[in-house]
Amino acid sequence: MNYSWLLIGAGGGLGAIARYFMQQYVQGRWPLAWPVGTGAVNALGCLLAGLALGVLERHELGAAWRLLLITGVCGGFTTFSAFALENVGLLREGNVGLAALYAGGSVAVGVLLASAGYWLARG
């Protein structure tokens, strides 16, 4: 039986808990007008995802470690890290234009749809 979902779930739970505490800490420490806690989580998540990918490739660690650390921990901490790594993959393949389109398009569509959902729910 494949237990990949357990690795993802365990890592995701740890990542989500870490996200909550870091976001609360940063936002409480630097109460700015913009969500600095979320920004800090996204930035750190991207750094951690990149570090994890580099270490996994350098030491040729198996898929289970990738599921636990990147999909689980980093994914639970912030899905922004997955988005950033996908763009790194496009850049590594030389698809600079596609990476720019994906990054800009994802942000634009995400904000548009979040706004639409908000206004639809408000009635």
PDB file of C-alpha atoms in Angstrom:
ATOM      1  CA  MET A   1       0.000   0.000   0.000  1.00  0.00           C
ATOM      2  CA  ASN A   2       1.192   3.519  -0.813  1.00  0.00           C
ATOM      3  CA  TYR A   3       1.465   5.742   2.245  1.00  0.00           C
ATOM      4  CA  SER A   4       2.500   8.923   0.458  1.00  0.00           C
ATOM      5  CA  TRP A   5      -0.578  10.679   1.783  1.00  0.00           C
ATOM      6  CA  LEU A   6       0.669  10.140   5.348  1.00  0.00           C
ATOM      7  CA  LEU A   7       3.947  11.903   4.571  1.00  0.00           C
ATOM      8  CA  ILE A   8       2.097  14.774   2.907  1.00  0.00           C
ATOM      9  CA  GLY A   9      -0.430  15.013   5.750  1.00  0.00           C
ATOM     10  CA  ALA A  10       2.185  14.926   8.510  1.00  0.00           C
ATOM     11  CA  GLY A  11       4.355  17.510   6.761  1.00  0.00           C
ATOM     12  CA  GLY A  12       1.345  19.647   5.862  1.00  0.00           C
ATOM     13  CA  GLY A  13       0.139  19.689   9.449  1.00  0.00           C
ATOM     14  CA  LEU A  14       3.556  20.797  10.693  1.00  0.00           C
ATOM     15  CA  GLY A  15       3.780  23.446   7.978  1.00  0.00           C
ATOM     16  CA  ALA A  16       0.307  24.835   8.715  1.00  0.00           C
ATOM     17  CA  ILE A  17       1.038  25.094  12.431  1.00  0.00           C
ATOM     18  CA  ALA A  18       4.365  26.804  11.729  1.00  0.00           C
ATOM     19  CA  ARG A  19       2.599  29.201   9.347  1.00  0.00           C
ATOM     20  CA  TYR A  20       0.052  30.195  11.977  1.00  0.00           C
ATOM     21  CA  PHE A  21       2.625  30.899  14.667  1.00  0.00           C
ATOM     22  CA  MET A  22       5.053  32.731  12.387  1.00  0.00           C
ATOM     23  CA  GLN A  23       2.309  34.845  10.838  1.00  0.00           C
ATOM     24  CA  GLN A  24       0.960  35.814  14.249  1.00  0.00           C
ATOM     25  CA  TYR A  25       4.419  36.575  15.611  1.00  0.00           C
ATOM     26  CA  VAL A  26       5.548  38.720  12.690  1.00  0.00           C
ATOM     27  CA  GLN A  27       2.259  40.601  12.376  1.00  0.00           C
ATOM     28  CA  GLY A  28       2.211  41.278  16.135  1.00  0.00           C
ATOM     29  CA  ARG A  29       5.828  42.415  16.154  1.00  0.00           C
ATOM     30  CA  TRP A  30       5.548  44.706  13.125  1.00  0.00           C
ATOM     31  CA  PRO A  31       1.887  45.827  12.888  1.00  0.00           C
ATOM     32  CA  LEU A  32       1.982  47.533   9.507  1.00  0.00           C
ATOM     33  CA  ALA A  33      -0.946  48.439   7.250  1.00  0.00           C
ATOM     34  CA  TRP A  34      -0.191  45.546   4.904  1.00  0.00           C
ATOM     35  CA  PRO A  35      -0.145  41.839   5.896  1.00  0.00           C
ATOM     36  CA  VAL A  36       3.562  41.625   6.730  1.00  0.00           C
ATOM     37  CA  GLY A  37       3.040  38.276   8.470  1.00  0.00           C
ATOM     38  CA  THR A  38       1.756  36.638   5.302  1.00  0.00           C
ATOM     39  CA  GLY A  39       4.522  38.269   3.282  1.00  0.00           C
ATOM     40  CA  ALA A  40       7.138  36.928   5.670  1.00  0.00           C
ATOM     41  CA  VAL A  41       5.625  33.437   5.531  1.00  0.00           C
ATOM     42  CA  ASN A  42       5.576  33.495   1.727  1.00  0.00           C
ATOM     43  CA  ALA A  43       9.165  34.724   1.500  1.00  0.00           C
ATOM     44  CA  LEU A  44      10.487  32.202   4.033  1.00  0.00           C
ATOM     45  CA  GLY A  45       8.451  29.414   2.439  1.00  0.00           C
ATOM     46  CA  CYS A  46      10.046  30.114  -0.933  1.00  0.00           C
ATOM     47  CA  LEU A  47      13.519  30.098   0.600  1.00  0.00           C
ATOM     48  CA  LEU A  48      12.833  26.832   2.446  1.00  0.00           C
ATOM     49  CA  ALA A  49      11.342  25.179  -0.647  1.00  0.00           C
ATOM     50  CA  GLY A  50      14.374  26.153  -2.716  1.00  0.00           C
ATOM     51  CA  LEU A  51      16.751  24.927  -0.029  1.00  0.00           C
ATOM     52  CA  ALA A  52      14.836  21.658   0.295  1.00  0.00           C
ATOM     53  CA  LEU A  53      14.862  21.077  -3.458  1.00  0.00           C
ATOM     54  CA  GLY A  54      18.585  21.788  -3.646  1.00  0.00           C
ATOM     55  CA  VAL A  55      19.409  19.471  -0.747  1.00  0.00           C
ATOM     56  CA  LEU A  56      17.176  16.694  -2.098  1.00  0.00           C
ATOM     57  CA  GLU A  57      18.811  16.883  -5.531  1.00  0.00           C
ATOM     58  CA  ARG A  58      22.344  17.259  -4.174  1.00  0.00           C
ATOM     59  CA  HIS A  59      22.064  14.225  -1.918  1.00  0.00           C
ATOM     60  CA  GLU A  60      19.818  12.266  -4.303  1.00  0.00           C
ATOM     61  CA  LEU A  61      17.198  11.682  -1.634  1.00  0.00           C
ATOM     62  CA  GLY A  62      14.078   9.802  -2.644  1.00  0.00           C
ATOM     63  CA  ALA A  63      10.582  10.886  -3.527  1.00  0.00           C
ATOM     64  CA  ALA A  64       9.370  10.281   0.029  1.00  0.00           C
ATOM     65  CA  TRP A  65      11.555  13.121   1.315  1.00  0.00           C
ATOM     66  CA  ARG A  66      10.235  15.423  -1.410  1.00  0.00           C
ATOM     67  CA  LEU A  67       6.653  14.572  -0.450  1.00  0.00           C
ATOM     68  CA  LEU A  68       7.335  15.181   3.236  1.00  0.00           C
ATOM     69  CA  LEU A  69       9.417  18.362   2.972  1.00  0.00           C
ATOM     70  CA  ILE A  70       8.246  20.169  -0.175  1.00  0.00           C
ATOM     71  CA  THR A  71       4.680  19.000  -0.779  1.00  0.00           C
ATOM     72  CA  GLY A  72       3.931  18.567   2.922  1.00  0.00           C
ATOM     73  CA  VAL A  73       5.858  21.017   5.117  1.00  0.00           C
ATOM     74  CA  CYS A  74       6.407  23.777   2.546  1.00  0.00           C
ATOM     75  CA  GLY A  75       2.956  23.242   1.001  1.00  0.00           C
ATOM     76  CA  GLY A  76       1.305  23.467   4.411  1.00  0.00           C
ATOM     77  CA  PHE A  77       3.408  26.479   5.293  1.00  0.00           C
ATOM     78  CA  THR A  78       2.593  28.318   2.066  1.00  0.00           C
ATOM     79  CA  THR A  79       1.396  27.275  -1.376  1.00  0.00           C
ATOM     80  CA  PHE A  80       3.289  30.302  -2.633  1.00  0.00           C
ATOM     81  CA  SER A  81       6.424  28.184  -2.339  1.00  0.00           C
ATOM     82  CA  ALA A  82       5.010  25.651  -4.823  1.00  0.00           C
ATOM     83  CA  PHE A  83       4.142  28.512  -7.190  1.00  0.00           C
ATOM     84  CA  ALA A  84       7.678  29.886  -6.883  1.00  0.00           C
ATOM     85  CA  LEU A  85       9.299  26.483  -7.518  1.00  0.00           C
ATOM     86  CA  GLU A  86       7.138  25.951 -10.597  1.00  0.00           C
ATOM     87  CA  ASN A  87       8.452  29.255 -11.926  1.00  0.00           C
ATOM     88  CA  VAL A  88      12.023  28.205 -11.103  1.00  0.00           C
ATOM     89  CA  GLY A  89      11.406  25.052 -13.125  1.00  0.00           C
ATOM     90  CA  LEU A  90      10.215  27.086 -16.109  1.00  0.00           C
ATOM     91  CA  LEU A  91      13.251  29.370 -15.824  1.00  0.00           C
ATOM     92  CA  ARG A  92      15.618  26.394 -15.573  1.00  0.00           C
ATOM     93  CA  GLU A  93      14.139  25.090 -18.829  1.00  0.00           C
ATOM     94  CA  GLY A  94      14.745  28.471 -20.472  1.00  0.00           C
ATOM     95  CA  ASN A  95      11.060  29.420 -20.632  1.00  0.00           C
ATOM     96  CA  VAL A  96      11.493  32.992 -19.385  1.00  0.00           C
ATOM     97  CA  GLY A  97       8.440  34.356 -21.198  1.00  0.00           C
ATOM     98  CA  LEU A  98       6.229  31.534 -19.988  1.00  0.00           C
ATOM     99  CA  ALA A  99       7.502  32.003 -16.424  1.00  0.00           C
ATOM    100  CA  ALA A 100       6.673  35.719 -16.583  1.00  0.00           C
ATOM    101  CA  LEU A 101       3.231  34.984 -18.031  1.00  0.00           C
ATOM    102  CA  TYR A 102       2.554  32.331 -15.393  1.00  0.00           C
ATOM    103  CA  ALA A 103       3.692  34.565 -12.531  1.00  0.00           C
ATOM    104  CA  GLY A 104       1.854  37.688 -13.670  1.00  0.00           C
ATOM    105  CA  GLY A 105      -1.211  35.801 -14.821  1.00  0.00           C
ATOM    106  CA  SER A 106      -1.480  33.820 -11.593  1.00  0.00           C
ATOM    107  CA  VAL A 107      -1.365  36.946  -9.459  1.00  0.00           C
ATOM    108  CA  ALA A 108      -3.848  38.822 -11.657  1.00  0.00           C
ATOM    109  CA  VAL A 109      -6.304  35.915 -11.915  1.00  0.00           C
ATOM    110  CA  GLY A 110      -5.966  35.126  -8.196  1.00  0.00           C
ATOM    111  CA  VAL A 111      -6.781  38.694  -7.140  1.00  0.00           C
ATOM    112  CA  LEU A 112      -9.617  38.922  -9.686  1.00  0.00           C
ATOM    113  CA  LEU A 113     -11.216  35.655  -8.565  1.00  0.00           C
ATOM    114  CA  ALA A 114     -10.775  36.387  -4.857  1.00  0.00           C
ATOM    115  CA  SER A 115     -12.516  39.727  -5.465  1.00  0.00           C
ATOM    116  CA  ALA A 116     -15.289  38.044  -7.474  1.00  0.00           C
ATOM    117  CA  GLY A 117     -15.817  35.439  -4.767  1.00  0.00           C
ATOM    118  CA  TYR A 118     -15.970  38.117  -2.101  1.00  0.00           C
ATOM    119  CA  TRP A 119     -18.513  40.198  -3.992  1.00  0.00           C
ATOM    120  CA  LEU A 120     -20.608  37.163  -4.918  1.00  0.00           C
ATOM    121  CA  ALA A 121     -20.739  36.052  -1.297  1.00  0.00           C
ATOM    122  CA  ARG A 122     -21.719  39.538  -0.124  1.00  0.00           C
ATOM    123  CA  GLY A 123     -24.762  39.412  -2.415  1.00  0.00           C
TER     124      GLY A 123
END
